[in-house]
Short mmCIF file of C-alpha atoms and ligand atoms in Angstrom, two decimals:
data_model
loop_
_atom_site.label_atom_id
_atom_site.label_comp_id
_atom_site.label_asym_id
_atom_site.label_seq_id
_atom_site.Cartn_x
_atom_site.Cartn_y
_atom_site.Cartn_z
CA UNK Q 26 -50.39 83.66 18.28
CA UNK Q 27 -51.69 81.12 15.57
CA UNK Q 28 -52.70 77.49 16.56
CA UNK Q 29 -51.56 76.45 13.12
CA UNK Q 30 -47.88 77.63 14.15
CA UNK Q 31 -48.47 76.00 17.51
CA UNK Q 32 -48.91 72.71 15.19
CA UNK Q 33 -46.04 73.09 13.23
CA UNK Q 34 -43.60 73.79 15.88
CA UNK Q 35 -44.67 70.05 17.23
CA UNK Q 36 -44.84 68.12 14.15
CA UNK Q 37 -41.48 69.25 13.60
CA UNK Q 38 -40.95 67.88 17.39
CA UNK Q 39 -39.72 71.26 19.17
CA UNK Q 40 -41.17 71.94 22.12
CA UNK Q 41 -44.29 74.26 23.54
CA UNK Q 42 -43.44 77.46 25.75
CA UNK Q 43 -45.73 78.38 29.15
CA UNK Q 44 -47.15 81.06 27.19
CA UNK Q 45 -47.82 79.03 23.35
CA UNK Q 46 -49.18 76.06 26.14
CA UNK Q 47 -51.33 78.48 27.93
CA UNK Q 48 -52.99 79.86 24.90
CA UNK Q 49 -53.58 76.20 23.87
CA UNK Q 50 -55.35 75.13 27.09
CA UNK Q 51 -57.15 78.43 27.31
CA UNK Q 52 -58.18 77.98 23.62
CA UNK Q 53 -59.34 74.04 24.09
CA UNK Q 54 -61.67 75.10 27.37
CA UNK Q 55 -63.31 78.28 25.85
CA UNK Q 56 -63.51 76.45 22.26
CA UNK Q 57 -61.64 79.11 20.65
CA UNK Q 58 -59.86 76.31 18.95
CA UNK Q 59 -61.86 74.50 16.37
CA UNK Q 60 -61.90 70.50 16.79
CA UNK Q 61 -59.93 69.60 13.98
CA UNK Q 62 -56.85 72.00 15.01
CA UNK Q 63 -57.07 70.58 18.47
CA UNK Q 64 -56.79 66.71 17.50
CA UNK Q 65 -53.97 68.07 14.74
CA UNK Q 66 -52.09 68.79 17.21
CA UNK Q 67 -52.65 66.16 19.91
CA UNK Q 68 -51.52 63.63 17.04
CA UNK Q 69 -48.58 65.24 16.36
CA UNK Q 70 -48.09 65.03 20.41
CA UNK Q 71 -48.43 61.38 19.62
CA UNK Q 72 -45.43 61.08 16.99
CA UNK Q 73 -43.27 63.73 18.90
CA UNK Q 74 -44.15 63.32 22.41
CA UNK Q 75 -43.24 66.16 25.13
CA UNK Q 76 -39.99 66.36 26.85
CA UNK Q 77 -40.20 66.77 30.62
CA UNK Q 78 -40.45 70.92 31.45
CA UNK Q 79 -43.07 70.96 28.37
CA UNK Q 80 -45.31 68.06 30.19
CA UNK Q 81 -44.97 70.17 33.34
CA UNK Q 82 -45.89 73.26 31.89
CA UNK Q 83 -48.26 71.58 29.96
CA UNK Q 84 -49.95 70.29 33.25
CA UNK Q 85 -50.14 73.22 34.74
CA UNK Q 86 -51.60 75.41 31.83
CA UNK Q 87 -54.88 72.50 31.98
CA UNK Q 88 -54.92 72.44 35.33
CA UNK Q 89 -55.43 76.22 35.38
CA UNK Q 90 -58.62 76.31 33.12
CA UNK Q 91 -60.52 74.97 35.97
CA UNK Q 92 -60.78 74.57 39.79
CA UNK Q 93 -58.59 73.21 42.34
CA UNK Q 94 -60.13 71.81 45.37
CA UNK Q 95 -59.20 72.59 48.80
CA UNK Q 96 -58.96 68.95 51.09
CA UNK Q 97 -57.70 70.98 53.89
CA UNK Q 98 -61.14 70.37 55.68
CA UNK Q 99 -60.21 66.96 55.63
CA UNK Q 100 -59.16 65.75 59.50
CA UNK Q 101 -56.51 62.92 58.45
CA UNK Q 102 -54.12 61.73 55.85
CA UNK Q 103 -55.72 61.86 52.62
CA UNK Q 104 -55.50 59.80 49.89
CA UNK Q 105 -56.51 59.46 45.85
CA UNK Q 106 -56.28 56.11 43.88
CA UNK Q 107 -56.17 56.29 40.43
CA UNK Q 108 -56.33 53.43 38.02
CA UNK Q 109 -55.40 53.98 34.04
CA UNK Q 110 -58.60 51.44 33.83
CA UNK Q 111 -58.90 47.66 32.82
CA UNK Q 112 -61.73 45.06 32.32
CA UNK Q 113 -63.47 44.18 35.50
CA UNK Q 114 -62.03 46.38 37.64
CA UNK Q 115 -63.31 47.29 40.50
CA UNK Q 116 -60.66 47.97 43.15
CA UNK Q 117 -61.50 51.24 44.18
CA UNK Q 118 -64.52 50.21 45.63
CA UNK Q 119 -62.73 47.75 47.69
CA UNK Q 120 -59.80 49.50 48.29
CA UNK Q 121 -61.97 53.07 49.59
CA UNK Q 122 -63.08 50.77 52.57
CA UNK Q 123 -60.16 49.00 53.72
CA UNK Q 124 -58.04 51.59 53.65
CA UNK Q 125 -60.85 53.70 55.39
CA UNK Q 126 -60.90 50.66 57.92
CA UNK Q 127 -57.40 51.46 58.18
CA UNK Q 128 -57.55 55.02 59.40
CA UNK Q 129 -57.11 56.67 56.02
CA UNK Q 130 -59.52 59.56 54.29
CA UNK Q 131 -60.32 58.16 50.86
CA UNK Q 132 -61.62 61.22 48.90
CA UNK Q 133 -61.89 60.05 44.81
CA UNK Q 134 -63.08 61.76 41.69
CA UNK Q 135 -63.83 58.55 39.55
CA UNK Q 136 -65.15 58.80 35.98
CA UNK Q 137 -67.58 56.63 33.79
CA UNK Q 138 -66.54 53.81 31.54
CA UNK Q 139 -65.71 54.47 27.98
CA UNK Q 140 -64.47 51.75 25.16
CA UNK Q 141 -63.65 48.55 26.78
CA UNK Q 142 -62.59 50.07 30.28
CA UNK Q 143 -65.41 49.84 32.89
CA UNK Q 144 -66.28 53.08 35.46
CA UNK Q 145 -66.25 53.55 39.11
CA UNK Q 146 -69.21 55.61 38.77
CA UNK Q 147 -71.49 53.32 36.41
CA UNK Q 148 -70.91 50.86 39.01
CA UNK Q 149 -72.51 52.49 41.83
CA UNK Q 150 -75.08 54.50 39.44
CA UNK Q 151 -76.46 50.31 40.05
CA UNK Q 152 -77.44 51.35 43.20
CA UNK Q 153 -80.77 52.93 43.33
CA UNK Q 154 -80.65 57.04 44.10
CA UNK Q 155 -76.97 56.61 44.81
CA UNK Q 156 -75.74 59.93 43.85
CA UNK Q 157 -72.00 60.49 42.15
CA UNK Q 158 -72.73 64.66 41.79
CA UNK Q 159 -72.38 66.42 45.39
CA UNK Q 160 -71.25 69.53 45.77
CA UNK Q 161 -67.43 69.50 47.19
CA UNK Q 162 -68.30 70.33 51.00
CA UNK Q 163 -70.44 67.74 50.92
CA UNK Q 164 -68.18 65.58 49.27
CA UNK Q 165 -65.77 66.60 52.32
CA UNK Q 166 -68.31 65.65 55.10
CA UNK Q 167 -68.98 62.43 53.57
CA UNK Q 168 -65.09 61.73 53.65
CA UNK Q 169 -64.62 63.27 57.14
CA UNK Q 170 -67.52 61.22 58.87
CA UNK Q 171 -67.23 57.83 56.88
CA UNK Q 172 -64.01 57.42 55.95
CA UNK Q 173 -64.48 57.72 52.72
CA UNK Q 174 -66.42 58.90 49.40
CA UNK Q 175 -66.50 58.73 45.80
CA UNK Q 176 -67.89 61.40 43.36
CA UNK Q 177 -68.24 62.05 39.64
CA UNK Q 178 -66.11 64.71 38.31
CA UNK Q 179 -67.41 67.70 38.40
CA UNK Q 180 -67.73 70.25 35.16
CA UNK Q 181 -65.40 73.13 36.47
CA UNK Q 182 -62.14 70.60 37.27
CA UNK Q 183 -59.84 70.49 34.44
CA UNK Q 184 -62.43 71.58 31.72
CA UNK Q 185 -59.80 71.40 29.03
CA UNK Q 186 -59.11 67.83 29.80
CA UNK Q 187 -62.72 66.58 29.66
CA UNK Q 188 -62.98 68.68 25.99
CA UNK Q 189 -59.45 66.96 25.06
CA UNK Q 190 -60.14 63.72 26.12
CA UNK Q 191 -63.44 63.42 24.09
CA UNK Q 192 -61.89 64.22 21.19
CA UNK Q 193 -58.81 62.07 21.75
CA UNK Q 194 -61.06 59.27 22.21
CA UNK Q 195 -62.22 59.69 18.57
CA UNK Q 196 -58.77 60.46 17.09
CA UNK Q 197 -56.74 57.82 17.62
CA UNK Q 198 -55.31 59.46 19.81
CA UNK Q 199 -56.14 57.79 23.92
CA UNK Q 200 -52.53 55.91 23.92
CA UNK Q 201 -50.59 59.19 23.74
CA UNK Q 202 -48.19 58.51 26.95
CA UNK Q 203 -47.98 62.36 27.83
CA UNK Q 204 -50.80 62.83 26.75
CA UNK Q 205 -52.39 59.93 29.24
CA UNK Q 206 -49.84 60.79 31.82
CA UNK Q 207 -50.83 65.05 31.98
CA UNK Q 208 -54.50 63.80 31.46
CA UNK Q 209 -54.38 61.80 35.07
CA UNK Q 210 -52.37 63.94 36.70
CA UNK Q 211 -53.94 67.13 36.10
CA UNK Q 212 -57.26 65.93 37.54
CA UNK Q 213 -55.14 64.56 40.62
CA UNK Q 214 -53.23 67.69 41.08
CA UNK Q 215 -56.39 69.62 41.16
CA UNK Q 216 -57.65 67.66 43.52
CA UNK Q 217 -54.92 68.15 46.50
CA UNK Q 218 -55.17 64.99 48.23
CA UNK Q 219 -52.04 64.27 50.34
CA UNK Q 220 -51.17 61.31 48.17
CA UNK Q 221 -51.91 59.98 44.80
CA UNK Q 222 -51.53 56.78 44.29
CA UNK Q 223 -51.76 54.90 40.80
CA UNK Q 224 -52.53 51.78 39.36
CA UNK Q 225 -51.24 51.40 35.98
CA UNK Q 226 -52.84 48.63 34.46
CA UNK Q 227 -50.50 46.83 31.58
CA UNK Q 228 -51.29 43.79 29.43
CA UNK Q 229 -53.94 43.47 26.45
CA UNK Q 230 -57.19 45.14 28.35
CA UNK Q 231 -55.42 48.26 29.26
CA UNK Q 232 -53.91 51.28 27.33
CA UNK Q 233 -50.68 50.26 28.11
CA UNK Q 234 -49.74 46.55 26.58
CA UNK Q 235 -46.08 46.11 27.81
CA UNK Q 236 -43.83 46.86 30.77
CA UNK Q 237 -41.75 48.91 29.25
CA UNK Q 238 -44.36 51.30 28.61
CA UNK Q 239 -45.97 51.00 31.68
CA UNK Q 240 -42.81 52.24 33.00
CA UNK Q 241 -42.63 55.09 31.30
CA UNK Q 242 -45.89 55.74 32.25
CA UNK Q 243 -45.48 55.68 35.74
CA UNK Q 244 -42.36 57.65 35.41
CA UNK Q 245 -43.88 60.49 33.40
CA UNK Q 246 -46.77 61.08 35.79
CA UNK Q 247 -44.20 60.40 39.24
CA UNK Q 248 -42.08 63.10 37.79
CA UNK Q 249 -45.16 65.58 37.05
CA UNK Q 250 -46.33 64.71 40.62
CA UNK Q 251 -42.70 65.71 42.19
CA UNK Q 252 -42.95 68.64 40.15
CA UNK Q 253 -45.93 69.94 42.21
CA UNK Q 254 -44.35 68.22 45.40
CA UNK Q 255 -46.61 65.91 45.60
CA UNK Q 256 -46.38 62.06 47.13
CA UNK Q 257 -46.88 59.41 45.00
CA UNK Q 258 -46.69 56.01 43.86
CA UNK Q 259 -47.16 54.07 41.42
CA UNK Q 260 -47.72 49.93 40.98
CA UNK Q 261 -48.32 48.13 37.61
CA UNK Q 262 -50.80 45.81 37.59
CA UNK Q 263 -51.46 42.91 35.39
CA UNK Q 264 -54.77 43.56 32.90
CA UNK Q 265 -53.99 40.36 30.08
CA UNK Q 266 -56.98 38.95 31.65
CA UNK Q 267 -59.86 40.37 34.09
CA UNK Q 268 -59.35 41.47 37.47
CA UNK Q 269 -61.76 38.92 39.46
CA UNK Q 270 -64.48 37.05 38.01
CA UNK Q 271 -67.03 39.78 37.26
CA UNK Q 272 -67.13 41.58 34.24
CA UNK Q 273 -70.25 44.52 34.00
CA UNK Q 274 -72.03 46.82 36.88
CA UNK Q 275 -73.96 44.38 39.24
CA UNK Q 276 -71.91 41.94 38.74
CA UNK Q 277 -69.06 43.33 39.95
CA UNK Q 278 -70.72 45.11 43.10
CA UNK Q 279 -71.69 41.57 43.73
CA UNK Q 280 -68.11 40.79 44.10
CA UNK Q 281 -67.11 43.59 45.63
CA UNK Q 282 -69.47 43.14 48.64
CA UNK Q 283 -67.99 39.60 48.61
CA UNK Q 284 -64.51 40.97 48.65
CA UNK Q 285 -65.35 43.35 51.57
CA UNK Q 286 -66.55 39.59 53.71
CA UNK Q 287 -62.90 38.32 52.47
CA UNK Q 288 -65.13 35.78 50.10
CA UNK Q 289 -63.73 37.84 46.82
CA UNK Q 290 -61.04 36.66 44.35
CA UNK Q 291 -57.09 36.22 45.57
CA UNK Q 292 -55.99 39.09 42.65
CA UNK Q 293 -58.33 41.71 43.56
CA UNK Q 294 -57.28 41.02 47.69
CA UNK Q 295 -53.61 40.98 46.93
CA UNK Q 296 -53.82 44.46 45.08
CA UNK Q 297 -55.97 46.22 47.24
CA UNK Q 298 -53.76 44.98 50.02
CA UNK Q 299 -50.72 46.41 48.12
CA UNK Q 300 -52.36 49.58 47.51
CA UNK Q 301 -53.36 50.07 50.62
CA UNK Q 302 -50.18 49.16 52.24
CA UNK Q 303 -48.35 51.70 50.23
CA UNK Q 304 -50.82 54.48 51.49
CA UNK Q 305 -50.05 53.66 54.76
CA UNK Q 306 -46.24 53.80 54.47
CA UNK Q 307 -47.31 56.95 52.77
CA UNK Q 308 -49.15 57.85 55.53
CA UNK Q 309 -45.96 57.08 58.31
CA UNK Q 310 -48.76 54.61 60.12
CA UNK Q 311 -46.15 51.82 58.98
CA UNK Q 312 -42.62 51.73 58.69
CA UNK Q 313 -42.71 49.17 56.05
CA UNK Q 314 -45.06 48.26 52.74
CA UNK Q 315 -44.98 44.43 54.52
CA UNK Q 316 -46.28 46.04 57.97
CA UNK Q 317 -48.69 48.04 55.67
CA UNK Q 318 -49.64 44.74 53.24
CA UNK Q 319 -50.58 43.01 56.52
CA UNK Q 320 -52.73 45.68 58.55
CA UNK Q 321 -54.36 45.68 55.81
CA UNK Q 322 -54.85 41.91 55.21
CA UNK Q 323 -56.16 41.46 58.31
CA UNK Q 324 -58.51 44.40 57.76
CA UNK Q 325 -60.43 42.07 55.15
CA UNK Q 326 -61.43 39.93 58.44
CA UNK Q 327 -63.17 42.52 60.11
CA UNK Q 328 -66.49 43.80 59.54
CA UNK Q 329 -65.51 47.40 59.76
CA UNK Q 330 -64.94 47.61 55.72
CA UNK Q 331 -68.32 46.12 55.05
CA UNK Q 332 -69.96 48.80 57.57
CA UNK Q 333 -67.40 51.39 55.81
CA UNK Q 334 -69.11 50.79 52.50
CA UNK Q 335 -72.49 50.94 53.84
CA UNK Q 336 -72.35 54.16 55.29
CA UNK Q 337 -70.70 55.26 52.38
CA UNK Q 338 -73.46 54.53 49.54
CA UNK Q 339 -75.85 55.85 52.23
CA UNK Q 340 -74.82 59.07 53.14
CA UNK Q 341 -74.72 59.30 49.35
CA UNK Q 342 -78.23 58.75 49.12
CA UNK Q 343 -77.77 54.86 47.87
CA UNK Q 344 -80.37 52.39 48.82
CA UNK Q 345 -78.71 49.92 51.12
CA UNK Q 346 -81.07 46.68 50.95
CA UNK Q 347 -79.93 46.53 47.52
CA UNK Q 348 -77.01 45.81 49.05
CA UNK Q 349 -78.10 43.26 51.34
CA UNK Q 350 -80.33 41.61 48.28
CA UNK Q 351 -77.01 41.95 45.65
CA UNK Q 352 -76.74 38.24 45.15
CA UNK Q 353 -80.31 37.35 44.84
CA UNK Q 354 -81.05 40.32 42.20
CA UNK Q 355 -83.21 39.39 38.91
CA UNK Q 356 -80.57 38.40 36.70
CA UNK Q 357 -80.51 38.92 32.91
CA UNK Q 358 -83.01 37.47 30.16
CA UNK Q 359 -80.33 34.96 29.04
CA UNK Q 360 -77.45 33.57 30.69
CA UNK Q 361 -75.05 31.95 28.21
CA UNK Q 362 -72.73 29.52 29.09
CA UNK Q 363 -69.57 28.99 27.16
CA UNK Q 364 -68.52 25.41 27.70
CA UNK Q 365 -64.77 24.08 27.55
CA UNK Q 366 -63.94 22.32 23.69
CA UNK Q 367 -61.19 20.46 25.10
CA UNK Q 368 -59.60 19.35 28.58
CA UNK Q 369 -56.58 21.76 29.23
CA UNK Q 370 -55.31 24.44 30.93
CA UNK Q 371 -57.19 27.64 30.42
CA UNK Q 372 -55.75 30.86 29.23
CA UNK Q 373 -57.33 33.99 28.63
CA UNK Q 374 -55.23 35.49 25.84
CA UNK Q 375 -57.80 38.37 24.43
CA UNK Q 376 -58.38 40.72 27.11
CA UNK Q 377 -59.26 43.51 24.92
CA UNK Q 378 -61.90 40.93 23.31
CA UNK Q 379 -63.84 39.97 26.60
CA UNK Q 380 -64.01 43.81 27.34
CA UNK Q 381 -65.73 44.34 23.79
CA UNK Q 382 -67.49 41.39 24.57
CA UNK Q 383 -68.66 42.62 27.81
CA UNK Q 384 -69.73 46.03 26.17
CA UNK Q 385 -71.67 44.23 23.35
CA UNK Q 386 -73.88 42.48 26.27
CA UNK Q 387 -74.73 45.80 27.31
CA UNK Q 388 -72.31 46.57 30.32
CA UNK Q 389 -70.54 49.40 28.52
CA UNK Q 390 -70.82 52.13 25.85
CA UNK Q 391 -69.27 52.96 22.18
CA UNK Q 392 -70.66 56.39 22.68
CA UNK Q 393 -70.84 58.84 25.50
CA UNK Q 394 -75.18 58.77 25.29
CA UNK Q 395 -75.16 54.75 25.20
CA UNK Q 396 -77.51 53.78 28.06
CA UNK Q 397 -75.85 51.02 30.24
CA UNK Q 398 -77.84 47.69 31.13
CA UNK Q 399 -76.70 47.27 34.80
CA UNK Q 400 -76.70 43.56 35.21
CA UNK Q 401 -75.42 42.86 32.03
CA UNK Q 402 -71.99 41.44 31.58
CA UNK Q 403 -69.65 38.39 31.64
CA UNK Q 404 -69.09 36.02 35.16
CA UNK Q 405 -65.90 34.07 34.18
CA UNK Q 406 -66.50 30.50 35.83
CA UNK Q 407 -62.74 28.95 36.22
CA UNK Q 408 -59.63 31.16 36.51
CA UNK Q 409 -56.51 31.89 34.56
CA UNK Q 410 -54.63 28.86 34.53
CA UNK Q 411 -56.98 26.51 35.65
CA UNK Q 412 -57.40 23.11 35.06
CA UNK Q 413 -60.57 22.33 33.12
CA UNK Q 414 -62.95 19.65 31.65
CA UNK Q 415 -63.91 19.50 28.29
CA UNK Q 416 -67.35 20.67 28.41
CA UNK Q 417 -67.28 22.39 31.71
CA UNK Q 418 -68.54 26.11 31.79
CA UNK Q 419 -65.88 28.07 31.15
CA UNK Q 420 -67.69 31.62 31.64
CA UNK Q 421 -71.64 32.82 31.42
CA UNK Q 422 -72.73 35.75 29.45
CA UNK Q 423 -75.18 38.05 31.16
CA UNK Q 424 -77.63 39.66 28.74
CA UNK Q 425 -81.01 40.83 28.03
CA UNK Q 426 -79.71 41.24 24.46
CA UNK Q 427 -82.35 39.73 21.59
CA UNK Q 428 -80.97 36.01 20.63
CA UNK Q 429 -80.59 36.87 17.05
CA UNK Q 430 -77.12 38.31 18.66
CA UNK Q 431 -76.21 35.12 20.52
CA UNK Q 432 -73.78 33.47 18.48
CA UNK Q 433 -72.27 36.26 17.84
CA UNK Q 434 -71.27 37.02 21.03
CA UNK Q 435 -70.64 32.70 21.27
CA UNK Q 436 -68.31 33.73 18.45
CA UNK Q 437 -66.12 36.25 20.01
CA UNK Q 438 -66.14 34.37 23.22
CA UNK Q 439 -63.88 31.51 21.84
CA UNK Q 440 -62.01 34.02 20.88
CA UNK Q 441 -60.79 34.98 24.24
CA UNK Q 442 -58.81 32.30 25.46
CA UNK Q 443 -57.19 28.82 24.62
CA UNK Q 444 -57.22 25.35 26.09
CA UNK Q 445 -53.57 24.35 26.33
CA UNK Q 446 -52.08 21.05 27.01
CA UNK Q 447 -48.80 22.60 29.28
CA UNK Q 448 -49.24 24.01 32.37
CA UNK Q 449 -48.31 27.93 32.13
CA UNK Q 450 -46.51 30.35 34.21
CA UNK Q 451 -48.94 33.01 35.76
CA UNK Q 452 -47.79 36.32 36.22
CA UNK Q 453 -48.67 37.46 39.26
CA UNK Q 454 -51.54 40.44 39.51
CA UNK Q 455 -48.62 43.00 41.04
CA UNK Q 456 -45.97 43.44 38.23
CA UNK Q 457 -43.95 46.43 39.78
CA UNK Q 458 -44.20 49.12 43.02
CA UNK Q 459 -42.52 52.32 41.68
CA UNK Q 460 -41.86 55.11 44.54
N1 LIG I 504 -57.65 58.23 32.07
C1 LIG I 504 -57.63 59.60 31.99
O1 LIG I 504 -58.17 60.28 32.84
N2 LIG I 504 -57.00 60.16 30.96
C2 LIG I 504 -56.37 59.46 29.99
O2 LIG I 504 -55.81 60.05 29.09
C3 LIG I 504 -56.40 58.04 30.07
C4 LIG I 504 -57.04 57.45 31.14
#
């Protein structure tokens, strides 16, 4: 078999067999396949797209170049989250110790941020000696005795994805929806939890910029679930502006910790709340996502999730009095405010921009060796919508960045949102549940 007929078979948008697919996946994780034939290919995935037995078989064939993990150790209903990322979100680490507080066994593979989108992991890498690498029955006695845990992926789970994805990233080729959708799923598949639930984030900060292709997002990867009789479901999310107020690593564990007292912002509450209402209809504790919305509502009153995510970073090996010290960390060299021009409503209209923006501080990477400066990032001051005085402070910007950048990041700040004189509609954070 020749990759360059593999090629040509999809630029000409005909579709891949189990065997052609299986020599592809085989050839990306053993780098039999040089780089250039690989991202070829994935482009002309892009223009051609799969149809629905080749995304299957396609899904399979990465899934077997690695490991699958066995959950079976796992006393309880399991459950993975998954979010196709977005600026300033953190839900997962709110969401792992409700639903914990709920009765459900959060076990998560989470990966580090790349472009815009922030990680799971560089968030708690904040914490000092927390540790995102433990070996799978470890991972599983965390998860049985807590409630919950949260680990980086590890090398051996869906190799040919991690090779894929790295080049994707550099080939124009991220926003490929099968590609996205097999990408996700694989790594969920492989990991066997008893549901997968997804958050597909949609609006001008996420992969996906409109409904329509949000929804045939979630439909590709619900199908490829079904397909390996799997439960899941899917909600779309709003991402045109952050989730929260904190953009960047310590800033958002500050709100997150704030969230877990029930002091955190109304979006991030409602979609946990969703999420984890879903996973307990999935689980049969509910009858009814409402029943399941509310237990887990008035989960955000107790102290249990707070003690949940405690025991969590500790039995990781996370220093916990930086959690008790998270709001009165040093903060950043400079804090700059951005002040309102005008009296108005406020609307952030460049999502994408405050992630870049957010990156350029220092919270994220353009490259995979970038180091990350953990309490660097963006804390936006008034919310979407809002009301606001000319002059007030409209957001700060965390950095430790030289001032020679300053105005440029001032620059690309006022570039993120407008001062209007009509009140606007707000969509709300959940755009659609799809089961
Ligand atoms: N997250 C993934 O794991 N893969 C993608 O392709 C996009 C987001």
């Amino acid at each position: 078999m020749l990759m360059i007929d593999l090629i040509t078979k999809k630029k000409l948008g005909q579709s891949l067999n189990e065997d052609e697919l299986k020599f592809l996946t085989e050839g990306i994780a053993n780098q039999l396949i040089p780089d250039y034939q690989i991202t070829a290919w994935a482009m002309a995935v892009y223009f051609r797209g799969m149809n629905k037995d080749e995304l299957v078989a396609y899904t399979k064939a990465i899934i077997a170049t690695g490991e699958t993990i066995d959950l079976s150790q796992i006393n309880g209903f399991s459950v993975d989250k998954h979010s196709t990322g977005g600026v300033g979100d953190k839900t997962s680490l709110v969401f792992g110790p409700i639903a914990a507080a709920c009765g459900l066994k959060v076990a998560k593979i989470s990966g580090r941020g790349l472009g815009i989108t922030g990680g799971t992991i560089d968030k708690l890498d904040t914490i000092p000696n927390f540790k995102s690498d433990l070996a799978i029955i470890d991972f599983i006695k965390i998860v049985n005795k807590v409630g919950m845990s949260i680990i980086s992926q590890t090398t051996n789970l869906v190799p040919a994805d991690k090779k894929l994805y790295a080049l994707r990233d550099v080939s124009a080729t991220v926003d490929s929806l099968p590609l996205i959708a097999a990408s996700v799923m694989s790594k969920k598949i492989a990991m066997g939890a008893d549901l997968i639930l997804l958050d597909i984030k949609c609006g001008k900060g996420a992969f996906v910029q409109n409904i329509v292709m949000a929804r045939k997002l979630a439909r590709l990867m619900i199908n490829i679930g079904k397909a390996f009789n799997k439960k899941i479901y899917a909600i779309i999310s709003d991402m045109n502006k952050p989730l929260g107020q904190a953009v960047g690593n310590a800033l958002e564990l500050q709100e997150v910790i704030l969230s877990l007292k029930n002091k955190g912002p109304s979006d991030l509450k409602t979609l946990v709340s969703n999420l984890v209402g879903l996973a307990l209809l999935g689980a049969k504790e509910v009858t009814t996502l409402v029943a399941g919305i509310n237990k887990a509502n008035k989960m955000f009153t107790s102290e249990k999730p707070l003690e949940i995510f405690y025991q969590f970073v500790k039995n990781q090996g996370g220093d916990t009095q930086y959690l008790d010290k998270i709001d009165k960390l040093p903060t950043a060299n400079y804090i700059i405010k951005v002040k309102a021009p005008a009296t108005g409503y406020l609307i952030f209209t460049n999502n994408y921009a405050l992630g870049e923006l957010s990156v350029i501080l220092g919270a994220g990477r353009t490259t995979k060796t970038d180091i990350i400066d953990p309490i660097a990032g963006i804390y936006l001051k008034q919310v979407h919508g809002q009301k606001v005085e000319k002059d007030s402070i409209i957001m700060e910007l965390h950095t430790n960045k030289d001032q020679y950048f300053h105005q440029q990041f001032l620059e690309l700040a006022f570039t993120t949102f407008q001062i209007t004189n009509k009140k606007q509609n707000i969509k709300p954070i959940i755009l659609e549940i799809i089961m």
